[in-house]
Coordinates of C-alpha atoms in Angstrom, one line a residue:
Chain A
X971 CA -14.8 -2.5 19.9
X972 CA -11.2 -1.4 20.1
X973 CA -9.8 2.4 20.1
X974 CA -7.3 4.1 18.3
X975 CA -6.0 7.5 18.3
X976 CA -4.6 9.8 15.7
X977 CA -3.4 12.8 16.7
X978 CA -3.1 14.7 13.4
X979 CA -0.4 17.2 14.2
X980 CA -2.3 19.9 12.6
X981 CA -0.3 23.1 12.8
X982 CA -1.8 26.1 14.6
X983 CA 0.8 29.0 13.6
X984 CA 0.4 31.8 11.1
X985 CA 0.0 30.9 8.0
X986 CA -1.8 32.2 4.7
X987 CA -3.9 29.0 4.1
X988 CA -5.3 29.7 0.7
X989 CA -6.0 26.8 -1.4
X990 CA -3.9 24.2 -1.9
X991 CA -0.8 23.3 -1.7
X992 CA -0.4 26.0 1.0
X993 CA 2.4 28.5 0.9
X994 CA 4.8 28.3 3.9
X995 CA 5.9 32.3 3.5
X996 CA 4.7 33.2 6.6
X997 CA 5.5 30.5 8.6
X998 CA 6.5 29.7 12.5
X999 CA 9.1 26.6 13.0
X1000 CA 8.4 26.6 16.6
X1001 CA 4.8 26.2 16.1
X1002 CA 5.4 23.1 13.5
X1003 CA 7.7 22.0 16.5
X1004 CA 4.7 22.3 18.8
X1005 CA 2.4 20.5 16.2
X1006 CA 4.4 17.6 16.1
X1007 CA 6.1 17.4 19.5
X1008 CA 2.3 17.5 21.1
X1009 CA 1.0 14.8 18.8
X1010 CA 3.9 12.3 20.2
X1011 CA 2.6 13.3 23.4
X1012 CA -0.9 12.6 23.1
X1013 CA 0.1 9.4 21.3
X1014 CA 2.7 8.1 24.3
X1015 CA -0.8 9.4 26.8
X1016 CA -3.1 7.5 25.0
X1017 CA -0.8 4.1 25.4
X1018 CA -0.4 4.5 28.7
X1019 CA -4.1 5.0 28.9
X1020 CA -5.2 2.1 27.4
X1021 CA -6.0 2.8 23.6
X1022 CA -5.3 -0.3 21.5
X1023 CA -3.8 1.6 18.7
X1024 CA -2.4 5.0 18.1
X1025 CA -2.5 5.9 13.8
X1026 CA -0.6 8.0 11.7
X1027 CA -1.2 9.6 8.4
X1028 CA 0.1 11.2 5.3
X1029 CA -0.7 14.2 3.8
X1030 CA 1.2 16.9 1.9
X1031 CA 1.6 20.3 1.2
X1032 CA -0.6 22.0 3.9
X1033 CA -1.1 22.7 7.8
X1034 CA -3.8 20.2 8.2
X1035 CA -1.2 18.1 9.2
X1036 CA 2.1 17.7 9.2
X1037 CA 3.4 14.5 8.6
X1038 CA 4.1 14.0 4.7
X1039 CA 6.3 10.5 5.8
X1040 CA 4.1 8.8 8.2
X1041 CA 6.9 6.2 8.7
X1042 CA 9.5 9.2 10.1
X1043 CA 6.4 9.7 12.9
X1044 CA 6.0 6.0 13.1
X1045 CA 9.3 5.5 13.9
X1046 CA 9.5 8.0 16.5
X1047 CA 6.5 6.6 18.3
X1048 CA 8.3 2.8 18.1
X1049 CA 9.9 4.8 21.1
X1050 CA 6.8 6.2 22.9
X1051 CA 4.4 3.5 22.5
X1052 CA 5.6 0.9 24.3
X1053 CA 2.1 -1.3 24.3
X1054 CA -0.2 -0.2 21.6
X1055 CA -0.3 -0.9 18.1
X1056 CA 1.2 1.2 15.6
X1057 CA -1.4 1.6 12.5
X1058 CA -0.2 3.2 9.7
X1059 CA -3.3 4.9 8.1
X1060 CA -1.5 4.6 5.9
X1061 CA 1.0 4.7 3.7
X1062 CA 0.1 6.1 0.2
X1063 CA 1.5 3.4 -2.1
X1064 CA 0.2 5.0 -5.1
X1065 CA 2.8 7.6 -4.8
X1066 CA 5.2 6.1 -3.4
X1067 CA 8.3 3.4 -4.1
X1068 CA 6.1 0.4 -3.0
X1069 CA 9.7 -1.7 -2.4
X1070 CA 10.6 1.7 0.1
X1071 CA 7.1 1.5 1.5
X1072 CA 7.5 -2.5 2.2
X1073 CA 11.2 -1.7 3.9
X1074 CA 9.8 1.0 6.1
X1075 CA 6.9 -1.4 7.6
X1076 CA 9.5 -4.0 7.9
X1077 CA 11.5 -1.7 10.3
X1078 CA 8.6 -0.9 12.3
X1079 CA 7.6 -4.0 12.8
X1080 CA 11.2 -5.3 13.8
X1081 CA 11.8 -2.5 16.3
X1082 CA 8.4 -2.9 18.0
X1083 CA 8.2 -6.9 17.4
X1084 CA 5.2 -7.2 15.5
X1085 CA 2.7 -4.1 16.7
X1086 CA 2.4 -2.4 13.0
X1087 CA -0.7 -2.4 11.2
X1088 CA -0.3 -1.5 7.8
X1089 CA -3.3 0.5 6.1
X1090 CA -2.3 1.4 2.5
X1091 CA -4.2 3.9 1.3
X1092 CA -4.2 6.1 -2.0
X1093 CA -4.0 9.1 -0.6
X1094 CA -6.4 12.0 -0.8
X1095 CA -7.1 13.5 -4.8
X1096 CA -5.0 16.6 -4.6
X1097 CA -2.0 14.5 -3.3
X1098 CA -1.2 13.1 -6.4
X1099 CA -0.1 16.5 -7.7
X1100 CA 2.3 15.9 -5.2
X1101 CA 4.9 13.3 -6.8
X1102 CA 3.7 14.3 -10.2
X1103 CA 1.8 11.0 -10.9
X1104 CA -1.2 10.6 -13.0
X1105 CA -4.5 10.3 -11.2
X1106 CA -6.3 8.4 -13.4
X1107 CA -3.2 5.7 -12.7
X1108 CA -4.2 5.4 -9.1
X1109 CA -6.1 2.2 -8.8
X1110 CA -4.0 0.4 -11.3
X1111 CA -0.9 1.2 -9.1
X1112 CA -2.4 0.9 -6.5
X1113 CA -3.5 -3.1 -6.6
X1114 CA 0.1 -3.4 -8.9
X1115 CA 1.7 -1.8 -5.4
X1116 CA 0.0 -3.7 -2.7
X1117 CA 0.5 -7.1 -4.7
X1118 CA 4.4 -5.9 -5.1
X1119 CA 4.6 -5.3 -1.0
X1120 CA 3.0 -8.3 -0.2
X1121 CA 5.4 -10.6 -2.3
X1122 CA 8.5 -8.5 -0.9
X1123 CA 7.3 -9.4 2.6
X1124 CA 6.9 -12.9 1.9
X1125 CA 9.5 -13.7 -0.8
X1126 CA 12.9 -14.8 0.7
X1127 CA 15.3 -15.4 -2.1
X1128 CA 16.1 -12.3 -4.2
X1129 CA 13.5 -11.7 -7.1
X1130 CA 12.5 -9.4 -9.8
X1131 CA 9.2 -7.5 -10.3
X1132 CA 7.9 -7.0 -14.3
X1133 CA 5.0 -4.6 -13.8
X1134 CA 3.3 -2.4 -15.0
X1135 CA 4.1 0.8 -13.4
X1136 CA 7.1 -0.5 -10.8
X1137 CA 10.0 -2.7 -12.2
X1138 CA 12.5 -4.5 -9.9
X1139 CA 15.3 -6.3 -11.2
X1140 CA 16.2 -7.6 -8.1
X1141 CA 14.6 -7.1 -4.5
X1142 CA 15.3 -9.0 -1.3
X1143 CA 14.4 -7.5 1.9
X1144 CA 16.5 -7.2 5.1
X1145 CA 14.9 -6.9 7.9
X1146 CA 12.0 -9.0 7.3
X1147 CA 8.7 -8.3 8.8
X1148 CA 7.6 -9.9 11.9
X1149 CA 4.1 -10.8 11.6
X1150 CA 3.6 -14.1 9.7
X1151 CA 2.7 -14.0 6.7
X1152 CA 2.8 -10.3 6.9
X1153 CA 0.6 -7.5 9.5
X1154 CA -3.5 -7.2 8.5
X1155 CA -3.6 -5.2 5.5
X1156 CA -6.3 -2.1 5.9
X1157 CA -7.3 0.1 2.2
X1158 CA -9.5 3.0 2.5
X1159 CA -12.6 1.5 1.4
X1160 CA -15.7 4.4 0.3
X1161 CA -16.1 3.4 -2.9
X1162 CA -17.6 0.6 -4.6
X1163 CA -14.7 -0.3 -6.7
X1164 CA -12.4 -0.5 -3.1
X1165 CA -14.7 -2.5 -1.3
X1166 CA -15.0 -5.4 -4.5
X1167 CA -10.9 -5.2 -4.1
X1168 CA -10.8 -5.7 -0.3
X1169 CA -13.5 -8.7 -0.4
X1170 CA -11.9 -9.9 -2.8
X1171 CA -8.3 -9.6 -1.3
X1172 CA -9.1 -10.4 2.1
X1173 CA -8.5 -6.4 3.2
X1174 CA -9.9 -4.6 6.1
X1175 CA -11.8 -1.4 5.6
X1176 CA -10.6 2.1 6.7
X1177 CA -13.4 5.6 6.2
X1178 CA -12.2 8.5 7.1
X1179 CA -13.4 12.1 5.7
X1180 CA -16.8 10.7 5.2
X1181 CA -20.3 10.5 7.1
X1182 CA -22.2 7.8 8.8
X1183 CA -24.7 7.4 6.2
X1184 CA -22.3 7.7 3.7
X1185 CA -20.4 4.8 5.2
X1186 CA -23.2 2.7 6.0
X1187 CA -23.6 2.4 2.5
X1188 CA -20.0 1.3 1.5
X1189 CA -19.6 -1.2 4.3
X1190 CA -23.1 -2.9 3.7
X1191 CA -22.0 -3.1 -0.3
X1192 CA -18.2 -4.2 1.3
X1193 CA -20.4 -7.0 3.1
X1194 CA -22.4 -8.1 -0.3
X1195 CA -19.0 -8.4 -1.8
X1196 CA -17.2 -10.7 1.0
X1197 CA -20.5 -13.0 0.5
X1198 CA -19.8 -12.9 -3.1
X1199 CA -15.8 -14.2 -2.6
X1200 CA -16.3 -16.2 0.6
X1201 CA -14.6 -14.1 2.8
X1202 CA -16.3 -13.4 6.5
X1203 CA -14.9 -10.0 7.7
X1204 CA -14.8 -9.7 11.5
X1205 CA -15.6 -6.0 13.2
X1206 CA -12.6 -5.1 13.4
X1207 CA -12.1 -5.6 9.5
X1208 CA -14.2 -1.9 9.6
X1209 CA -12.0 1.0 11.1
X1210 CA -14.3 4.5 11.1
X1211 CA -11.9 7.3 11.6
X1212 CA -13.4 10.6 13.0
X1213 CA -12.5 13.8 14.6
X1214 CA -13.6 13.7 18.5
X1215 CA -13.6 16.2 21.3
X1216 CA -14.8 15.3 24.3
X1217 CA -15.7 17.9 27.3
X1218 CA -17.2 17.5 30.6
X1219 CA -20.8 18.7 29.1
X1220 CA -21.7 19.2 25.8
X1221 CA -21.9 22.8 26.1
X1222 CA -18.0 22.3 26.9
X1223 CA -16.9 21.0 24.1
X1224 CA -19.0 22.6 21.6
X1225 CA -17.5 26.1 23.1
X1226 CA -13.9 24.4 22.9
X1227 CA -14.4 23.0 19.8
X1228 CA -15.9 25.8 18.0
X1229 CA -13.4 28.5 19.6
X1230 CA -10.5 26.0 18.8
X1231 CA -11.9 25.8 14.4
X1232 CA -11.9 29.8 14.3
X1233 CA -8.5 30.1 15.6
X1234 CA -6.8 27.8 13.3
X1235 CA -5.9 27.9 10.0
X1236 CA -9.0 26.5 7.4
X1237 CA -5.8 23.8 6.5
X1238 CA -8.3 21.7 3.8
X1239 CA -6.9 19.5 1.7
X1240 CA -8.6 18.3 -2.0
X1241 CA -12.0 20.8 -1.7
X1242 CA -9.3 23.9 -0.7
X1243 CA -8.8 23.5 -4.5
X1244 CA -11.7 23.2 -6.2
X1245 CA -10.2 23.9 -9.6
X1246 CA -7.8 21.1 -9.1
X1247 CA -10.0 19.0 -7.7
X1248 CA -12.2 18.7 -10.9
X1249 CA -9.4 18.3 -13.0
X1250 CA -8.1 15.1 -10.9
X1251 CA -12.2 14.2 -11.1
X1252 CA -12.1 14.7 -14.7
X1253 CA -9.3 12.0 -15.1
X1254 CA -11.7 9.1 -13.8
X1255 CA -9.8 9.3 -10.3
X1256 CA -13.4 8.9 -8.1
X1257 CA -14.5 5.6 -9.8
X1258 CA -18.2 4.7 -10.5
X1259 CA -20.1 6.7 -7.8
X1260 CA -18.0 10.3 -8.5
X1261 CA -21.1 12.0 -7.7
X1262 CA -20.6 10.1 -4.0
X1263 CA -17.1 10.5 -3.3
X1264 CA -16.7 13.9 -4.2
X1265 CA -19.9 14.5 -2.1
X1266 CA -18.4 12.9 1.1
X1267 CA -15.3 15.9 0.7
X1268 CA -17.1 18.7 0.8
X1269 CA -17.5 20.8 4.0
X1270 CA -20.5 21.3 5.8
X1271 CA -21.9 23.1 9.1
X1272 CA -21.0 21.7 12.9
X1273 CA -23.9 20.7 13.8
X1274 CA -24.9 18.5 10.5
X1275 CA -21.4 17.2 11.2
X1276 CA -22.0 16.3 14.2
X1277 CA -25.7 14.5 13.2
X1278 CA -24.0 12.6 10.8
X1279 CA -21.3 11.0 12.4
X1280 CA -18.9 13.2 10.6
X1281 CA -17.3 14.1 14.1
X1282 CA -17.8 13.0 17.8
X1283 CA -18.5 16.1 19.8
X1284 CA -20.2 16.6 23.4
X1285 CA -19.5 15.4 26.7
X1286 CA -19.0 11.6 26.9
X1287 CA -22.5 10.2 27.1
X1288 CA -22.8 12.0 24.3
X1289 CA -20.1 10.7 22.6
X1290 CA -20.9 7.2 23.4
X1291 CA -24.5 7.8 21.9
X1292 CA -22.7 9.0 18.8
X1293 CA -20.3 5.5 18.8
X1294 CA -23.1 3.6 19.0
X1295 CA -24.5 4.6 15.8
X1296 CA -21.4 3.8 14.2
X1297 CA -21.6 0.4 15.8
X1298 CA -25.1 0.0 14.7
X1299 CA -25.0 1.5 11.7
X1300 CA -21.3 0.1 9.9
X1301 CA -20.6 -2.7 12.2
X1302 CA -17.0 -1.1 12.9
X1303 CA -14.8 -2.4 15.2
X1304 CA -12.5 -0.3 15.6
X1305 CA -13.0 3.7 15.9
X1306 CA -10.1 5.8 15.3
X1307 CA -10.6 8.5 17.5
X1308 CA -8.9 11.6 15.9
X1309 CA -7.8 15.0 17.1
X1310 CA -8.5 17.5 14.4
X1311 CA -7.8 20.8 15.9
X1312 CA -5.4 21.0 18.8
X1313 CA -6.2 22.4 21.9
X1314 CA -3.1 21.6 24.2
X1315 CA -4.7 21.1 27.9
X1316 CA -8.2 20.8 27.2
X1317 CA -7.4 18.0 24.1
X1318 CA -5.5 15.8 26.7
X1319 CA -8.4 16.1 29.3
X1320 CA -10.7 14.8 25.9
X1321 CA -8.4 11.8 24.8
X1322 CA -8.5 11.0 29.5
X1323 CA -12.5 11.3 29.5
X1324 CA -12.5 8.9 26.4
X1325 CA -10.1 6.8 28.3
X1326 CA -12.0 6.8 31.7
X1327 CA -15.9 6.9 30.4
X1328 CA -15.9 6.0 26.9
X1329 CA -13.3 3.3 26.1
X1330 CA -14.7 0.6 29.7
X1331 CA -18.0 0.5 27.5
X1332 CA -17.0 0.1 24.0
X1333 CA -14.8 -2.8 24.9
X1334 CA -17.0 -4.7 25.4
X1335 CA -19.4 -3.6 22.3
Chain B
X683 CA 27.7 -13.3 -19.4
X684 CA 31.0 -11.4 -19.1
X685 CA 32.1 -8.2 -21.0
X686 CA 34.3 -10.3 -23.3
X687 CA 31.3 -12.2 -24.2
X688 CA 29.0 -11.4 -27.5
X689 CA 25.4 -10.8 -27.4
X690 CA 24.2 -14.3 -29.0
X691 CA 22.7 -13.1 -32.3
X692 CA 20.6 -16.2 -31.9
X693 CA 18.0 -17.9 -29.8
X694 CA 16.6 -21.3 -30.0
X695 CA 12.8 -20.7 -29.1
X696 CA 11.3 -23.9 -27.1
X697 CA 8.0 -22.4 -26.9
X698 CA 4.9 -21.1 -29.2
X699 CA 5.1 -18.7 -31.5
X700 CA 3.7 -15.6 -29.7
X701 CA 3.6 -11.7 -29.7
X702 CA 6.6 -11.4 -27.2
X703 CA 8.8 -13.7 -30.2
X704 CA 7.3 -11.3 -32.7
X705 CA 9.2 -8.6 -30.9
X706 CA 12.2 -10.4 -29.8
X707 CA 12.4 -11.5 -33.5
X708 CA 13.3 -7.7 -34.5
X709 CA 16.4 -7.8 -32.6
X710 CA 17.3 -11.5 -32.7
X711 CA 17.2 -14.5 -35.3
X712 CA 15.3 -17.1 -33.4
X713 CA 14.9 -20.8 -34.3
X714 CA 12.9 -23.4 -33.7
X715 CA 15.6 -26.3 -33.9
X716 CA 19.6 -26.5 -33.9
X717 CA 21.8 -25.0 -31.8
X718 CA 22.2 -21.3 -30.7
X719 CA 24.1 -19.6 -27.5
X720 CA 20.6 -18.7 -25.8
X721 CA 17.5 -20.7 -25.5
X722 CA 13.9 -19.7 -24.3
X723 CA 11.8 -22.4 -22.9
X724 CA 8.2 -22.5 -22.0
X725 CA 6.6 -25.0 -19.5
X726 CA 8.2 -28.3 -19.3
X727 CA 10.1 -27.7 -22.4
X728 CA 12.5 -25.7 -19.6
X729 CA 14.2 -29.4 -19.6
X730 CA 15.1 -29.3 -23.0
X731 CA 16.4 -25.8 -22.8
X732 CA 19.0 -27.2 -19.3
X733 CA 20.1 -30.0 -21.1
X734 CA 21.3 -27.9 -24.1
X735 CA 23.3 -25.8 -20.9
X736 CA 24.5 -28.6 -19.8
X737 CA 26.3 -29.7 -23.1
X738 CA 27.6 -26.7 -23.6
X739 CA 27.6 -23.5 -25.9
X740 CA 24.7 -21.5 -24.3
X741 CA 25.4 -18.5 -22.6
X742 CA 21.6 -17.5 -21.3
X743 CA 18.5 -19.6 -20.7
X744 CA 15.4 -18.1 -20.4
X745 CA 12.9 -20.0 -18.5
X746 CA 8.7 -19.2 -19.1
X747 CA 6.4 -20.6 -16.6
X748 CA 8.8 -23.7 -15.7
X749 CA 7.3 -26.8 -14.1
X750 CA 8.7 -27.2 -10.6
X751 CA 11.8 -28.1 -10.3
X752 CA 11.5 -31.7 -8.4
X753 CA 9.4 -32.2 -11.7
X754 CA 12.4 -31.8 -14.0
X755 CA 13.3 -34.9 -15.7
X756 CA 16.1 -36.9 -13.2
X757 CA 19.0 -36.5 -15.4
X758 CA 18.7 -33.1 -15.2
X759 CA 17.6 -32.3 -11.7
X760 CA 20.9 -34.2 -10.4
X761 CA 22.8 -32.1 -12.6
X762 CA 21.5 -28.8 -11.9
X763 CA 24.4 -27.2 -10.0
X764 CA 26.6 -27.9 -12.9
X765 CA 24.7 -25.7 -15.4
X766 CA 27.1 -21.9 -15.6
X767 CA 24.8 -20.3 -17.7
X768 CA 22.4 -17.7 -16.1
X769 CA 18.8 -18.3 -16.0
X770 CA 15.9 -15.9 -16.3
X771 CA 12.4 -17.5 -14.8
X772 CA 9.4 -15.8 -15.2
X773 CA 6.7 -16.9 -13.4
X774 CA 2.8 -15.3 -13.7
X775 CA 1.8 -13.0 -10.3
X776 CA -1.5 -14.7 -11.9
X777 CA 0.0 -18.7 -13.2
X778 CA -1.6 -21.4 -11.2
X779 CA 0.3 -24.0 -13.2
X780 CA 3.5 -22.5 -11.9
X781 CA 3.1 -20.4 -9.8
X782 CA 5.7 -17.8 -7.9
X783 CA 6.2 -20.0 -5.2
X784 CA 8.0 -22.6 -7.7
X785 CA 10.8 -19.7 -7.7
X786 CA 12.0 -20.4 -4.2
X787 CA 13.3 -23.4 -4.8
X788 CA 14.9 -22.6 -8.6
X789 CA 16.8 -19.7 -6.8
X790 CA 17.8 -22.7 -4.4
X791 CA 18.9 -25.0 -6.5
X792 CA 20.6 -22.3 -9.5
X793 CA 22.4 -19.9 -7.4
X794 CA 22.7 -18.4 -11.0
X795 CA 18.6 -18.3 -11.7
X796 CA 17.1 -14.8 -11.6
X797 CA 13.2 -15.3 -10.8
X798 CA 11.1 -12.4 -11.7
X799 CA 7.8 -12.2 -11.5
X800 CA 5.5 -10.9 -14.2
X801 CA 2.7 -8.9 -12.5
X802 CA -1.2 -9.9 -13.9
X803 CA 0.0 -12.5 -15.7
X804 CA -0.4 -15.7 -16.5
X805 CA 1.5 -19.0 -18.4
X806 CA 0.2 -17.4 -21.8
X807 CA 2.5 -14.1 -20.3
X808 CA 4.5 -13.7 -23.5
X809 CA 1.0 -12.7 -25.1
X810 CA -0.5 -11.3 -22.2
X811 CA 2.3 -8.7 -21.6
X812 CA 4.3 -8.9 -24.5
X813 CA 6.1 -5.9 -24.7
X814 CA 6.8 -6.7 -20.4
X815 CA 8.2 -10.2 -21.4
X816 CA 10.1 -9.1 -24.5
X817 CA 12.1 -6.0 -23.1
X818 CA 13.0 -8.0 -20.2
X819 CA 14.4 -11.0 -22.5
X820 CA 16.1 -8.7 -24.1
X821 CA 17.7 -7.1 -21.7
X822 CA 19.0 -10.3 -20.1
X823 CA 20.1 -11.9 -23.7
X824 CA 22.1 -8.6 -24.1
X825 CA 23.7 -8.0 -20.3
X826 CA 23.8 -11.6 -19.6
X827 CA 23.7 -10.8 -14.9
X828 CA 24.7 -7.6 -15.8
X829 CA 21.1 -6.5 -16.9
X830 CA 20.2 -6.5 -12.9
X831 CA 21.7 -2.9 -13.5
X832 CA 19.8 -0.3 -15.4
X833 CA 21.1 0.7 -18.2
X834 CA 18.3 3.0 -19.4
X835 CA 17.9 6.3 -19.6
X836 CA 16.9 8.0 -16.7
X837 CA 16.3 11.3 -17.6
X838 CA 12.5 12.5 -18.4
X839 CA 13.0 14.8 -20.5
X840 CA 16.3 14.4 -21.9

């Protein structure tokens, strides 16, 4: 089992945190300074301590975290992490230029020579108020984006792109990406229609914002599928991204945790919203099993969080009882341990004790 | 095609009849025999449509699905780099017959060849995507190279 970490740069200053997107009136540049400046630390600790990966993300528009271009955040960790991949979790191509997504990776991957795994994602529901673009377009540009990236990374001579949503008249990219024929491809992967797309596709599998048993479900259908198009996913084709803190004891952490979630702002993305939310659910944006996704979004109390998988808290044979249920349970190979709420000191000492107690026995899991 | 140069009013269509000609056929008088300044070409027809480059006359060739190019016929594959017209290929994302990877070597043997792929598509694009096919034809029988710059209008709500 291999370890990443995403430190989510969640800002901890003032701020009025109602709804979504967030007003930034009352606002503290130092502490969105802080936020960021501490995540590039924990990221550059957790290289030198032995996590295979470190992950970015991209959100918009609220505290939860602050790193709208994941690529700016990537490209200031090419010159932290000198060892550990760089996993992009992800990139929301739905939104986005796909041709500017496909340059960015292919920076990355030239500056660090090869460490950039690319997860392309389509972004949380709220988010795609964010660029104006319909929801109800988002698989359709999505698979239309991904197929575009793919053929800029592998194309040499100058071509042209007819689609649907993106034309191209001509597109030839400089610098090319290092991996051959292009860096493992992750998609988020809760819903039935994503994990028919990934089997299909050859794709890993990336939940975050979900449950255990929510997942189990989605990565046993994901399995059915790769049966059905002859495609036999290895462990590490399952990422499970989770928030973790790890204490000394149990009672540790669930003081530091708890302390640390009624100090900062709420910071929600899609369920801050509800109104908005149903009117992105109302444009088909969930897919078959709405009832499911929108289910897996909604908040729920610490300790059913905890039971479920929904977070990794307690001291770290704790923790490691927790991991193994996601081993068990989803067959993931790769856990992407992820600080939610930042707690300076007393986060570092978490992302050392998973480094000293947890990550020796996972390895070899 | 340079500024000085017309807009051929004219294309000679090497290919079926289909819904992206029913479109094309607003804006330009194509025929299915004789000569005209631009030809469109489906499949292996594409060799018909060089040779009439290569005698002269035609200002644009538009290429659908084209076989491979070490599968054009010999006297035209030797002649290749002596064809000044530009060339539009189209190939399917979808087109197992010809598929995108046939564009590499087009680009490497026509310096003046524009590939483009035509996303979810497949040799039957000009009914699959019509209107993707058409406006794209279009474009190129009216710019000649210069319809790799956008001439449209930008603004959403102008």
């Amino acid at each position: 089992m291999k370890a990443a970490l995403f430190s989510a740069a969640r800002y901890n200053g003032p701020a009025e945190d109602v709804g979504w997107p967030v007003a930034s009136t009352v606002y503290a540049a130092e502490a969105a300074s802080y936020a960021l400046n501490i995540a590039l630390d924990q990221f550059e600790m957790a290289d030198q301590l032995g996590f295979d990966w470190v992950s970015v993300a991209e959100h918009h528009y609220a505290p939860f975290s602050l790193t709208p271009n994941p690529m700016i955040m990537a490209g200031a960790l090419t010159q932290r992490v000198k060892r550990a991949k760089i996993a992009l979790l992800g990139a929301s191509i739905p939104i986005n230029n796909p041709i500017r997504v496909a340059e960015e990776f292919a920076m990355l991957d030239t500056i660090t020579g090869g460490r950039v795994i690319a997860g392309m994602l389509r972004g949380t529901p709220n988010e795609y108020v964010t660029y104006n673009i319909n929801p109800a377009e988002s698989r359709a540009r999505f698979e239309e984006a991904l197929k575009l990236v793919k053929t800029a990374w592998t194309q040499t001579e100058p071509f042209g792109w007819q689609g649907r949503y993106y034309q191209y008249k001509s597109v030839s990219l400089w610098p090319r990406i290092v991996q051959k024929p292009h860096p493992k491809i992750y998609m988020s992967g809760s819903s039935p229609e994503s994990a028919e797309f990934a089997a299909k596709n050859h794709i890993g599998l990336g939940f975050a914002v979900t449950s255990v048993p929510l997942a189990k479900v989605a990565a046993d259908y994901f399995r059915g599928q790769c049966r059905r198009f002859g495609y036999e996913p290895d462990p590490e084709d399952i990422i499970y991204r989770v928030g973790v803190h790890v204490a000394e004891s149990d009672d540790q952490a669930l003081e530091d945790f708890t302390a640390a979630v009624g100090a900062a702002p709420r910071g929600s993305l899609t369920m801050a919203n509800r109104a908005l939310e149903s009117a992105v659910a109302a444009t088909g944006y969930y897919g078959r099993d709405a009832d499911a996704q929108r289910g897996r979004l909604m908040p729920g109390g610490l300790r059913e969080r905890v039971e479920e998988g929904r977070i990794l808290l307690g001291g770290p044979e704790s923790v490691l009882k927790q991991i193994e249920k996601i081993r068990d349970d989803l067959g993931a190979g790769v856990v992407d341990f992820t600080v939610t709420h930042q707690m300076g000191a007393k986060t570092n000492r978490s992302i050392e004790l998973i480094a000293e107690k947890i990550l020796p026995k996972i390895r070899g899991w | 095609m340079t500024e000085t140069q017309e807009t051929p009013a004219a294309m000679l269509l090497l290919a079926p009849s289909s819904k992206a000609a029913d479109i094309l056929e607003k804006k330009f008088e194509l025929r299915k025999d004789g000569a005209a300044r631009a030809v469109l070409a489906q499949g292996a027809r594409a060799n018909e449509a060089l040779r009439a480059a290569l005698a002269g006359g035609v200002s644009a060739v538009v290429l659908i699905s084209p076989p491979a190019v070490e599968a054009l016929d010999e006297d035209i594959k030797s002649r290749l780099r002596d064809i000044a017209a530009p060339i539009l290929a189209l190939f399917g994302t979808e087109d197992s017959s010809s598929p995108v990877e046939f564009g590499h070597a087009w680009r490497r043997a026509l310096p003046k060849c524009f590939q483009t792929f035509v996303f979810d598509a497949g040799a039957d694009m000009a009914n699959e995507r019509p209107a993707a096919v058409a406006s794209l034809v279009a474009e190129f029988l009216t710019l000649g190279e210069g319809f790799l710059v956008n001439h449209g209008d930008g603004r959403a709500l102008p």
